[in-house]
Structure formats: C-alpha cells, structure tokens
Amino acid sequence: DGFTVVDSLVKGGAAERSGKIFPKDKIIAVGQFKKGRPQVFENVVEWDLRDVVRLIRGKKGTKVRLKILRSKKGKTEHHTVTLVRDKIKLEDEAAKISYVNKEVNGVKRKVGIINLPSFYASSKGDRSSARDVKNIIKEARNENVDGLILDMSQNGGGSLSDAVELAGLFFKTGNVVK
C-alpha cells in the first residue's frame, strides 16, 4: 500500500532498545541530523524499501528521526522517534539451541530446540546462519538428543543464499526456491 511497515524488530537493534517502535508501525518520513541539528523530514511514502532502509542506516552513534503512523483502537496516531544508530551484534540474532526433556508414551526424550531468528551471513564470510545451524546439529548429536525442532516462528527472513544452504542441511534434492 505504499508504506514501509515494520514487520519485526531486530533483537538488540536501536529500534527494539528504544521501546518506541513496534511491529505494524508505518514509517512515513525519515529525518537526518547535520552537525547535531535535525534536518527537514523526507517523505518516504511510495519509496522502494531498499531506499528507505538506506536512508535510515548510517554511522554508529549518529541519530536518525522517524515519523511513524500507528493504528491503535481504530485510530491512527502520529509519532516522531529519534534513534541513535548502533551496530547490531550478530550474536544477538544468531541461531541458538536449548534442550528440553519430554515424556512421550512413558519414555523420557531429550529434544533440542534450535531458535533461528533470521537467515544471516556476514559480509566477511566468517559467520552464517547455515554454518551456525550445522555446528549446532553436531553439538546436538554429541548431546545424544532424540529429536530436533527448528523454530523459525520469529524468523523475519534475510540472506536467501543462506536460507537455501540451510535447507540443504535437511534435504539433499529438490527445489528450495523456484
């Protein structure tokens, strides 16, 4: 509908830490700062998402202002939020495993739950979600788990190549993306 809509917040990111931006918020304008002073907002309605993201991103420690539309109880509210840009630590968004013991038909089972909040890959090539999940699966085998659950319920997407590579950990033939 021409709006940039917040789908989910990156754990540990400036927006999440601010507590002032929520899923389903619509970003309608972005304002920069020059020499510490706020500049005029730039209307981003009908803009391509990549261009809006490019305008929001910037050097760590600098500020950006966002004009937000939020629907609340059938009414639309306007908000202006100032964020301090920061580097997102990949560890906050990295795949993790936890173990639970479940009783199934009277037999105790150890289950590993892999939480994968996004498909990520660092530009340096030293970190990727596929590689991390592969290592987690090896760890789970060493822990003698009876089963694994891959939880992607909070996964907002990310690197397509990593998503394809990760899918290859679970099946060897067939299309992942077509």
Coordinates of N, CA, C and O in Angstrom, one line a residue:
D1 N 0.8 -1.2 0.0 CA 0.0 0.0 0.0 C 0.9 1.3 0.0 O 0.4 2.3 0.3
G2 N 2.1 1.1 -0.4 CA 3.0 2.3 -0.5 C 3.7 2.7 0.8 O 4.5 3.6 0.8
F3 N 3.5 2.0 1.9 CA 4.1 2.3 3.2 C 5.3 1.3 3.5 O 5.2 0.2 3.0
T4 N 6.2 1.8 4.2 CA 7.3 0.9 4.7 C 6.8 0.5 6.1 O 6.6 1.4 7.0
V5 N 6.5 -0.8 6.3 CA 5.8 -1.2 7.5 C 6.9 -2.1 8.3 O 7.5 -2.9 7.7
V6 N 6.9 -1.8 9.6 CA 7.8 -2.6 10.4 C 7.2 -4.0 10.6 O 6.1 -4.1 11.1
D7 N 8.0 -5.0 10.1 CA 7.5 -6.4 10.2 C 7.9 -6.9 11.6 O 7.1 -7.5 12.3
S8 N 9.1 -6.8 12.0 CA 9.6 -7.3 13.3 C 10.8 -6.4 13.6 O 11.4 -5.8 12.8
L9 N 11.2 -6.5 14.9 CA 12.4 -5.7 15.3 C 13.5 -6.6 15.5 O 13.4 -7.8 16.0
V10 N 14.7 -6.2 15.1 CA 15.9 -6.9 15.3 C 16.3 -6.9 16.8 O 16.5 -5.8 17.3
K11 N 16.5 -8.1 17.3 CA 16.9 -8.2 18.8 C 18.2 -7.5 19.0 O 19.2 -7.7 18.3
G12 N 18.2 -6.5 19.9 CA 19.4 -5.8 20.2 C 19.6 -4.6 19.3 O 20.6 -3.8 19.6
G13 N 18.8 -4.4 18.4 CA 18.9 -3.2 17.5 C 18.4 -1.9 18.2 O 17.7 -2.0 19.2
A14 N 18.7 -0.8 17.6 CA 18.3 0.5 18.1 C 16.8 0.7 18.3 O 16.3 1.2 19.3
A15 N 16.1 0.2 17.3 CA 14.6 0.3 17.4 C 14.0 -0.5 18.5 O 13.2 0.0 19.3
E16 N 14.5 -1.7 18.7 CA 14.0 -2.6 19.7 C 14.4 -2.0 21.1 O 13.6 -1.9 22.0
R17 N 15.6 -1.5 21.2 CA 16.1 -1.0 22.5 C 15.3 0.3 22.9 O 15.1 0.6 24.0
S18 N 14.9 1.1 21.9 CA 14.2 2.3 22.2 C 12.8 2.1 22.8 O 12.4 2.9 23.6
G19 N 12.2 1.0 22.5 CA 10.9 0.7 23.1 C 9.8 1.6 22.5 O 8.7 1.6 23.0
K20 N 10.1 2.3 21.4 CA 9.2 3.3 20.9 C 8.7 2.9 19.5 O 7.8 3.6 18.9
I21 N 9.2 1.8 18.9 CA 8.8 1.3 17.6 C 8.3 -0.1 17.7 O 8.9 -0.9 18.5
F22 N 7.2 -0.4 17.0 CA 6.5 -1.7 17.2 C 6.2 -2.3 15.8 O 6.0 -1.6 14.9
P23 N 6.0 -3.6 15.8 CA 5.6 -4.2 14.5 C 4.3 -3.6 14.1 O 3.4 -3.2 14.9
K24 N 4.1 -3.5 12.8 CA 2.9 -2.9 12.1 C 3.0 -1.3 12.1 O 2.1 -0.7 11.5
D25 N 4.0 -0.7 12.7 CA 4.2 0.7 12.6 C 4.5 1.0 11.1 O 5.3 0.3 10.5
K26 N 4.0 2.1 10.6 CA 4.4 2.6 9.3 C 5.3 3.8 9.3 O 5.0 4.8 10.0
I27 N 6.4 3.6 8.6 CA 7.4 4.7 8.6 C 7.0 5.6 7.4 O 7.0 5.2 6.3
I28 N 6.7 6.9 7.7 CA 6.2 7.8 6.6 C 7.2 8.8 6.2 O 7.2 9.4 5.2
A29 N 8.2 9.1 7.1 CA 9.2 10.1 6.8 C 10.5 9.8 7.6 O 10.4 9.2 8.7
V30 N 11.6 10.2 7.1 CA 12.9 10.0 7.7 C 13.6 11.3 7.8 O 13.7 12.1 6.8
G31 N 14.2 11.7 9.0 CA 14.9 12.9 9.1 C 16.3 12.7 9.6 O 16.6 11.9 10.5
Q32 N 17.2 13.3 8.9 CA 18.7 13.2 9.3 C 19.1 14.3 10.2 O 18.3 15.3 10.4
F33 N 20.3 14.2 10.7 CA 20.9 15.3 11.5 C 22.1 15.7 10.8 O 22.9 14.9 10.3
K34 N 22.4 17.0 10.8 CA 23.6 17.6 10.3 C 24.2 18.5 11.3 O 23.5 19.4 11.8
K35 N 25.5 18.2 11.7 CA 26.2 19.0 12.8 C 25.3 19.0 14.0 O 25.2 20.0 14.7
G36 N 24.7 17.9 14.3 CA 23.9 17.7 15.6 C 22.5 18.4 15.5 O 21.8 18.3 16.5
R37 N 22.2 19.0 14.4 CA 20.9 19.6 14.3 C 19.9 18.8 13.4 O 20.3 18.4 12.3
P38 N 18.7 18.7 13.8 CA 17.7 18.0 13.0 C 17.4 18.7 11.7 O 17.3 19.9 11.6
Q39 N 17.3 17.9 10.6 CA 17.0 18.5 9.3 C 15.6 18.2 9.0 O 14.9 17.5 9.7
V40 N 15.1 18.7 7.9 CA 13.7 18.5 7.4 C 13.5 17.0 7.1 O 14.3 16.4 6.6
F41 N 12.3 16.6 7.5 CA 11.9 15.2 7.2 C 11.8 15.0 5.7 O 11.3 15.9 5.0
E42 N 12.1 13.8 5.2 CA 11.9 13.4 3.8 C 10.8 12.4 3.8 O 10.9 11.3 4.4
N43 N 9.8 12.7 3.1 CA 8.6 11.8 2.9 C 9.1 10.6 2.2 O 9.6 10.7 1.1
V44 N 8.8 9.4 2.8 CA 9.2 8.1 2.1 C 8.1 7.2 1.7 O 8.3 6.1 1.3
V45 N 6.9 7.8 1.7 CA 5.7 7.0 1.2 C 5.9 6.8 -0.3 O 6.3 7.7 -1.0
E46 N 5.6 5.6 -0.7 CA 5.7 5.1 -2.1 C 7.2 4.9 -2.5 O 7.5 4.6 -3.6
W47 N 8.1 4.9 -1.6 CA 9.5 4.7 -1.9 C 9.8 3.2 -1.9 O 9.1 2.4 -1.2
D48 N 10.8 2.7 -2.6 CA 11.3 1.4 -2.6 C 11.9 1.1 -1.2 O 12.6 1.9 -0.6
L49 N 11.6 -0.1 -0.6 CA 12.1 -0.4 0.7 C 13.6 -0.3 0.8 O 14.1 0.3 1.8
R50 N 14.3 -0.7 -0.2 CA 15.8 -0.6 -0.1 C 16.2 0.9 0.1 O 17.2 1.2 0.8
D51 N 15.6 1.8 -0.6 CA 15.9 3.2 -0.5 C 15.6 3.8 0.9 O 16.3 4.6 1.5
V52 N 14.5 3.3 1.5 CA 14.1 3.8 2.8 C 15.1 3.2 3.8 O 15.6 4.0 4.7
V53 N 15.5 2.0 3.7 CA 16.5 1.4 4.6 C 17.8 2.1 4.5 O 18.5 2.4 5.5
R54 N 18.2 2.4 3.3 CA 19.5 3.1 3.0 C 19.5 4.5 3.7 O 20.5 4.9 4.3
L55 N 18.3 5.1 3.7 CA 18.2 6.4 4.4 C 18.3 6.3 5.9 O 18.8 7.2 6.6
I56 N 17.7 5.2 6.4 CA 17.7 5.0 7.9 C 19.1 4.6 8.4 O 19.5 5.1 9.5
R57 N 19.8 3.8 7.7 CA 21.1 3.3 8.1 C 22.1 4.5 8.1 O 21.9 5.4 7.4
G58 N 23.1 4.3 8.9 CA 24.2 5.3 9.0 C 25.2 4.9 9.9 O 25.3 3.8 10.5
K59 N 26.2 5.9 10.2 CA 27.3 5.6 11.0 C 26.8 5.4 12.5 O 25.9 6.1 13.0
K60 N 27.5 4.5 13.1 CA 27.3 4.2 14.5 C 27.4 5.5 15.4 O 28.3 6.3 15.2
G61 N 26.4 5.7 16.3 CA 26.5 6.9 17.1 C 25.7 8.1 16.6 O 25.5 9.0 17.3
T62 N 25.4 8.1 15.3 CA 24.6 9.2 14.7 C 23.1 9.0 15.0 O 22.7 7.9 15.2
K63 N 22.4 10.1 14.8 CA 20.9 10.0 15.1 C 20.2 10.0 13.8 O 20.6 10.6 12.8
V64 N 19.0 9.4 13.8 CA 18.0 9.5 12.7 C 16.6 9.6 13.4 O 16.4 9.1 14.4
R65 N 15.8 10.4 12.7 CA 14.4 10.6 13.2 C 13.5 9.9 12.3 O 13.6 9.9 11.0
L66 N 12.4 9.3 12.8 CA 11.4 8.6 12.0 C 10.1 9.1 12.4 O 9.7 9.3 13.6
K67 N 9.3 9.4 11.4 CA 7.8 9.7 11.6 C 7.1 8.4 11.4 O 7.2 7.8 10.4
I68 N 6.3 8.1 12.4 CA 5.6 6.8 12.4 C 4.1 7.0 12.5 O 3.6 7.9 13.1
L69 N 3.4 6.2 11.7 CA 1.9 6.1 11.9 C 1.6 4.8 12.6 O 2.1 3.7 12.2
R70 N 0.8 4.8 13.6 CA 0.4 3.6 14.4 C -1.1 3.6 14.5 O -1.7 4.5 15.0
S71 N -1.7 2.4 14.2 CA -3.1 2.2 14.4 C -3.3 1.7 15.8 O -2.7 0.7 16.2
K72 N -4.2 2.4 16.5 CA -4.5 2.0 17.9 C -5.9 2.2 18.2 O -6.5 3.3 18.1
K73 N -6.6 1.0 18.4 CA -8.1 1.1 18.7 C -8.8 1.8 17.6 O -9.7 2.6 17.9
G74 N -8.5 1.5 16.4 CA -9.2 2.0 15.2 C -8.8 3.5 14.9 O -9.3 4.0 13.9
K75 N -7.9 4.1 15.6 CA -7.5 5.4 15.4 C -6.0 5.4 14.9 O -5.2 4.5 15.4
T76 N -5.6 6.4 14.1 CA -4.2 6.5 13.7 C -3.5 7.5 14.5 O -4.0 8.7 14.6
E77 N -2.4 7.1 15.1 CA -1.6 8.1 15.9 C -0.3 8.4 15.1 O 0.3 7.5 14.4
H78 N 0.2 9.6 15.3 CA 1.4 10.0 14.7 C 2.5 10.1 15.8 O 2.2 10.6 16.9
H79 N 3.7 9.6 15.5 CA 4.8 9.6 16.5 C 6.0 10.0 15.8 O 6.2 9.7 14.6
T80 N 6.9 10.7 16.5 CA 8.2 11.0 16.0 C 9.2 10.4 17.0 O 9.1 10.6 18.2
V81 N 10.1 9.5 16.4 CA 11.0 8.8 17.2 C 12.5 9.1 16.8 O 12.7 9.1 15.6
T82 N 13.3 9.4 17.7 CA 14.7 9.6 17.4 C 15.5 8.4 17.9 O 15.4 8.0 19.1
L83 N 16.3 7.8 17.0 CA 17.1 6.6 17.3 C 18.6 7.0 17.2 O 18.9 7.8 16.3
V84 N 19.4 6.4 18.0 CA 20.8 6.5 17.9 C 21.3 5.2 17.2 O 21.1 4.1 17.7
R85 N 21.9 5.4 16.0 CA 22.3 4.3 15.2 C 23.4 3.5 16.0 O 24.2 4.1 16.6
D86 N 23.3 2.2 15.8 CA 24.3 1.3 16.5 C 24.6 0.1 15.7 O 23.7 -0.2 14.8
K87 N 25.7 -0.5 15.9 CA 26.0 -1.7 15.2 C 25.2 -2.9 15.9 O 25.2 -2.9 17.1
I88 N 24.6 -3.7 15.1 CA 23.9 -4.8 15.6 C 24.8 -6.0 15.8 O 25.6 -6.3 14.9
K89 N 24.9 -6.5 17.0 CA 25.8 -7.6 17.3 C 25.1 -8.9 16.7 O 24.0 -9.2 17.1
L90 N 25.8 -9.6 15.8 CA 25.3 -10.7 15.1 C 24.9 -11.8 16.2 O 24.0 -12.6 16.0
E91 N 25.6 -11.8 17.3 CA 25.4 -12.8 18.3 C 24.0 -12.7 18.9 O 23.4 -13.7 19.2
D92 N 23.4 -11.5 18.9 CA 22.0 -11.3 19.4 C 21.0 -11.9 18.5 O 19.9 -12.3 18.9
E93 N 21.3 -12.1 17.2 CA 20.4 -12.6 16.2 C 20.9 -14.0 15.7 O 20.3 -14.5 14.8
A94 N 21.9 -14.6 16.4 CA 22.4 -15.8 15.9 C 21.5 -17.0 16.4 O 20.8 -16.9 17.3
A95 N 21.7 -18.1 15.6 CA 21.0 -19.4 16.0 C 21.5 -19.9 17.3 O 22.7 -19.8 17.6
K96 N 20.5 -20.4 18.1 CA 20.9 -20.9 19.5 C 20.1 -22.2 19.7 O 19.0 -22.4 19.1
I97 N 20.6 -23.0 20.5 CA 19.9 -24.3 20.9 C 19.6 -24.3 22.4 O 20.4 -23.8 23.2
S98 N 18.5 -24.9 22.7 CA 18.2 -25.2 24.1 C 17.6 -26.6 24.1 O 17.2 -27.1 23.1
Y99 N 17.7 -27.2 25.3 CA 17.3 -28.6 25.4 C 16.2 -28.7 26.4 O 16.2 -28.0 27.4
V100 N 15.2 -29.6 26.1 CA 14.1 -29.9 27.0 C 14.0 -31.4 27.1 O 14.2 -32.1 26.1
N101 N 13.5 -31.8 28.2 CA 13.2 -33.2 28.4 C 11.7 -33.4 28.3 O 11.0 -32.7 29.0
K102 N 11.2 -34.3 27.5 CA 9.8 -34.6 27.3 C 9.5 -36.0 27.6 O 10.4 -36.9 27.2
E103 N 8.4 -36.3 28.1 CA 8.0 -37.7 28.2 C 7.0 -38.0 27.1 O 6.0 -37.4 27.0
V104 N 7.3 -39.0 26.3 CA 6.5 -39.4 25.2 C 6.2 -40.9 25.3 O 7.1 -41.7 25.3
N105 N 4.9 -41.2 25.5 CA 4.4 -42.6 25.7 C 5.2 -43.3 26.8 O 5.6 -44.4 26.7
G106 N 5.4 -42.5 27.9 CA 6.1 -43.1 29.1 C 7.6 -43.2 29.0 O 8.3 -43.6 29.9
V107 N 8.2 -42.7 27.9 CA 9.6 -42.7 27.7 C 10.1 -41.3 27.7 O 9.6 -40.4 27.0
K108 N 11.2 -41.1 28.5 CA 11.8 -39.7 28.5 C 12.6 -39.5 27.3 O 13.4 -40.4 26.9
R109 N 12.4 -38.4 26.7 CA 13.1 -38.0 25.4 C 13.8 -36.6 25.6 O 13.2 -35.7 26.3
K110 N 15.0 -36.5 25.1 CA 15.7 -35.2 25.1 C 15.6 -34.6 23.7 O 15.9 -35.2 22.7
V111 N 15.0 -33.4 23.7 CA 14.7 -32.7 22.4 C 15.5 -31.4 22.4 O 15.6 -30.6 23.4
G112 N 16.2 -31.1 21.3 CA 16.9 -29.9 21.1 C 16.0 -28.9 20.3 O 15.4 -29.3 19.3
I113 N 15.9 -27.7 20.7 CA 15.1 -26.7 20.0 C 16.1 -25.6 19.5 O 16.7 -24.9 20.3
I114 N 16.2 -25.6 18.2 CA 17.1 -24.6 17.6 C 16.2 -23.4 17.2 O 15.3 -23.4 16.5
N115 N 16.6 -22.2 17.8 CA 15.9 -21.0 17.5 C 16.7 -20.2 16.4 O 17.9 -19.9 16.6
L116 N 16.0 -20.0 15.3 CA 16.7 -19.3 14.2 C 15.9 -18.0 13.9 O 14.9 -18.0 13.1
P117 N 16.3 -16.9 14.5 CA 15.5 -15.6 14.3 C 15.7 -15.0 12.9 O 14.9 -14.1 12.6
S118 N 16.7 -15.3 12.1 CA 16.9 -14.8 10.8 C 17.9 -15.6 10.0 O 18.6 -16.4 10.6
F119 N 17.9 -15.4 8.7 CA 18.9 -16.0 7.8 C 20.0 -15.0 7.7 O 19.7 -14.0 7.0
Y120 N 21.1 -15.2 8.3 CA 22.2 -14.1 8.2 C 23.4 -14.6 7.6 O 23.7 -15.8 7.6
A121 N 24.2 -13.7 7.1 CA 25.5 -14.0 6.6 C 26.3 -12.7 6.7 O 25.9 -11.7 6.3
S122 N 27.5 -12.8 7.3 CA 28.3 -11.6 7.4 C 29.0 -11.3 6.1 O 29.3 -12.2 5.3
S123 N 29.3 -10.1 5.8 CA 29.9 -9.7 4.6 C 31.3 -10.2 4.5 O 31.9 -10.4 3.4
K124 N 31.9 -10.5 5.6 CA 33.3 -11.0 5.6 C 33.4 -12.5 5.4 O 34.4 -13.1 5.2
G125 N 32.2 -13.1 5.5 CA 32.1 -14.6 5.2 C 32.5 -15.4 6.4 O 32.6 -16.6 6.4
D126 N 32.7 -14.8 7.6 CA 33.1 -15.5 8.8 C 31.9 -16.0 9.6 O 32.1 -16.8 10.5
R127 N 30.7 -15.6 9.3 CA 29.6 -16.1 10.0 C 28.4 -16.3 9.1 O 28.1 -15.4 8.2
S128 N 27.6 -17.3 9.3 CA 26.4 -17.5 8.5 C 25.4 -18.4 9.3 O 25.9 -19.2 10.1
S129 N 24.2 -18.2 9.1 CA 23.2 -19.0 9.8 C 23.3 -20.5 9.4 O 23.2 -21.3 10.3
A130 N 23.5 -20.8 8.2 CA 23.7 -22.2 7.8 C 24.8 -22.9 8.5 O 24.7 -24.0 9.0
R131 N 26.0 -22.2 8.5 CA 27.1 -22.8 9.2 C 26.9 -22.9 10.7 O 27.2 -23.9 11.3
D132 N 26.2 -21.9 11.3 CA 25.9 -22.0 12.7 C 25.0 -23.1 13.0 O 25.2 -23.9 14.0
V133 N 23.9 -23.3 12.2 CA 23.0 -24.4 12.5 C 23.7 -25.7 12.2 O 23.4 -26.7 13.0
K134 N 24.5 -25.9 11.3 CA 25.3 -27.1 11.0 C 26.1 -27.5 12.3 O 26.1 -28.6 12.7
N135 N 26.8 -26.5 12.9 CA 27.5 -26.7 14.1 C 26.6 -27.1 15.3 O 27.0 -27.9 16.1
I136 N 25.5 -26.4 15.3 CA 24.5 -26.7 16.4 C 24.0 -28.2 16.3 O 23.8 -28.9 17.3
I137 N 23.8 -28.6 15.1 CA 23.3 -30.0 14.9 C 24.4 -31.0 15.3 O 24.1 -32.0 16.0
K138 N 25.6 -30.7 15.0 CA 26.8 -31.5 15.5 C 26.8 -31.6 17.0 O 26.9 -32.6 17.6
E139 N 26.6 -30.4 17.7 CA 26.6 -30.3 19.1 C 25.4 -31.1 19.7 O 25.6 -31.9 20.7
A140 N 24.2 -31.1 19.0 CA 23.1 -31.8 19.5 C 23.3 -33.3 19.4 O 22.9 -34.1 20.3
R141 N 24.0 -33.7 18.3 CA 24.3 -35.2 18.2 C 25.2 -35.6 19.4 O 25.0 -36.7 19.9
N142 N 26.2 -34.8 19.7 CA 27.1 -35.1 20.9 C 26.3 -35.1 22.2 O 26.7 -35.8 23.1
E143 N 25.2 -34.4 22.2 CA 24.3 -34.4 23.4 C 23.3 -35.5 23.4 O 22.5 -35.6 24.3
N144 N 23.4 -36.3 22.4 CA 22.5 -37.5 22.3 C 21.0 -37.1 22.3 O 20.3 -37.8 23.1
V145 N 20.6 -36.1 21.5 CA 19.2 -35.8 21.5 C 18.4 -36.8 20.7 O 18.9 -37.5 19.9
D146 N 17.2 -36.9 21.1 CA 16.3 -37.9 20.4 C 15.6 -37.2 19.3 O 15.0 -37.9 18.4
G147 N 15.6 -35.9 19.2 CA 14.9 -35.2 18.1 C 15.3 -33.7 18.2 O 15.8 -33.2 19.2
L148 N 15.1 -33.0 17.0 CA 15.4 -31.6 16.9 C 14.1 -30.9 16.4 O 13.4 -31.4 15.6
I149 N 13.9 -29.7 16.9 CA 12.9 -28.8 16.4 C 13.6 -27.6 15.9 O 14.4 -27.0 16.6
L150 N 13.3 -27.2 14.7 CA 13.9 -25.9 14.1 C 12.8 -24.9 14.2 O 11.8 -24.9 13.5
D151 N 12.9 -23.9 15.2 CA 11.9 -22.9 15.4 C 12.3 -21.7 14.6 O 13.2 -21.0 14.9
M152 N 11.4 -21.4 13.6 CA 11.6 -20.2 12.8 C 10.4 -19.3 12.9 O 10.1 -18.5 12.0
S153 N 9.7 -19.4 14.0 CA 8.5 -18.7 14.2 C 8.7 -17.1 14.3 O 7.8 -16.4 14.0
Q154 N 9.9 -16.8 14.7 CA 10.2 -15.3 14.8 C 11.2 -14.9 13.7 O 11.8 -13.8 13.7
N155 N 11.4 -15.8 12.7 CA 12.3 -15.5 11.6 C 11.7 -14.5 10.6 O 10.7 -14.8 10.0
G156 N 12.4 -13.4 10.5 CA 12.0 -12.3 9.6 C 12.6 -12.4 8.2 O 12.4 -11.5 7.4
G157 N 13.3 -13.4 7.9 CA 14.0 -13.6 6.6 C 15.4 -13.2 6.6 O 16.1 -13.4 7.6
G158 N 15.9 -12.8 5.5 CA 17.3 -12.4 5.4 C 18.0 -12.9 4.2 O 17.5 -12.8 3.1
S159 N 19.2 -13.5 4.4 CA 20.0 -13.9 3.3 C 19.4 -15.1 2.5 O 19.3 -16.2 3.1
L160 N 19.0 -14.9 1.3 CA 18.4 -16.0 0.5 C 19.4 -17.2 0.3 O 19.0 -18.3 0.5
S161 N 20.6 -16.8 0.0 CA 21.6 -17.9 -0.2 C 21.8 -18.7 1.0 O 22.0 -19.9 1.0
D162 N 21.8 -18.1 2.2 CA 21.9 -18.8 3.4 C 20.7 -19.7 3.7 O 20.8 -20.8 4.3
A163 N 19.5 -19.2 3.4 CA 18.3 -19.9 3.6 C 18.3 -21.2 2.7 O 18.0 -22.3 3.2
V164 N 18.8 -21.1 1.5 CA 18.9 -22.2 0.6 C 20.0 -23.2 1.2 O 19.7 -24.4 1.2
E165 N 21.1 -22.7 1.6 CA 22.2 -23.6 2.1 C 21.7 -24.3 3.4 O 21.9 -25.5 3.6
L166 N 20.9 -23.6 4.2 CA 20.4 -24.2 5.4 C 19.4 -25.3 5.1 O 19.4 -26.3 5.7
A167 N 18.5 -25.0 4.1 CA 17.6 -26.1 3.7 C 18.3 -27.3 3.3 O 17.8 -28.4 3.6
G168 N 19.4 -27.2 2.7 CA 20.2 -28.3 2.2 C 20.7 -29.2 3.3 O 21.1 -30.3 3.1
L169 N 20.7 -28.7 4.6 CA 21.1 -29.5 5.7 C 20.1 -30.5 6.0 O 20.3 -31.5 6.7
F170 N 18.8 -30.3 5.6 CA 17.7 -31.1 5.9 C 17.2 -32.0 4.8 O 16.6 -33.0 5.0
F171 N 17.4 -31.6 3.6 CA 17.1 -32.4 2.4 C 18.1 -32.2 1.3 O 18.6 -31.1 1.1
K172 N 18.4 -33.2 0.6 CA 19.5 -33.2 -0.4 C 19.1 -32.9 -1.8 O 19.9 -32.3 -2.6
T173 N 17.9 -33.2 -2.2 CA 17.4 -33.0 -3.6 C 16.1 -32.2 -3.5 O 15.4 -32.3 -2.6
G174 N 15.8 -31.5 -4.6 CA 14.6 -30.8 -4.8 C 14.8 -29.3 -4.7 O 15.9 -28.9 -4.3
N175 N 13.8 -28.6 -5.2 CA 13.9 -27.1 -5.2 C 13.7 -26.5 -3.9 O 12.8 -27.0 -3.2
V176 N 14.4 -25.5 -3.5 CA 14.2 -24.7 -2.3 C 13.5 -23.5 -2.8 O 12.5 -23.0 -2.2
V177 N 14.0 -22.9 -3.8 CA 13.4 -21.6 -4.4 C 13.1 -21.9 -5.9 O 14.0 -22.4 -6.6
K178 N 12.0 -21.5 -6.3 CA 11.6 -21.7 -7.7 C 10.9 -20.5 -8.3 O 10.1 -19.9 -7.6

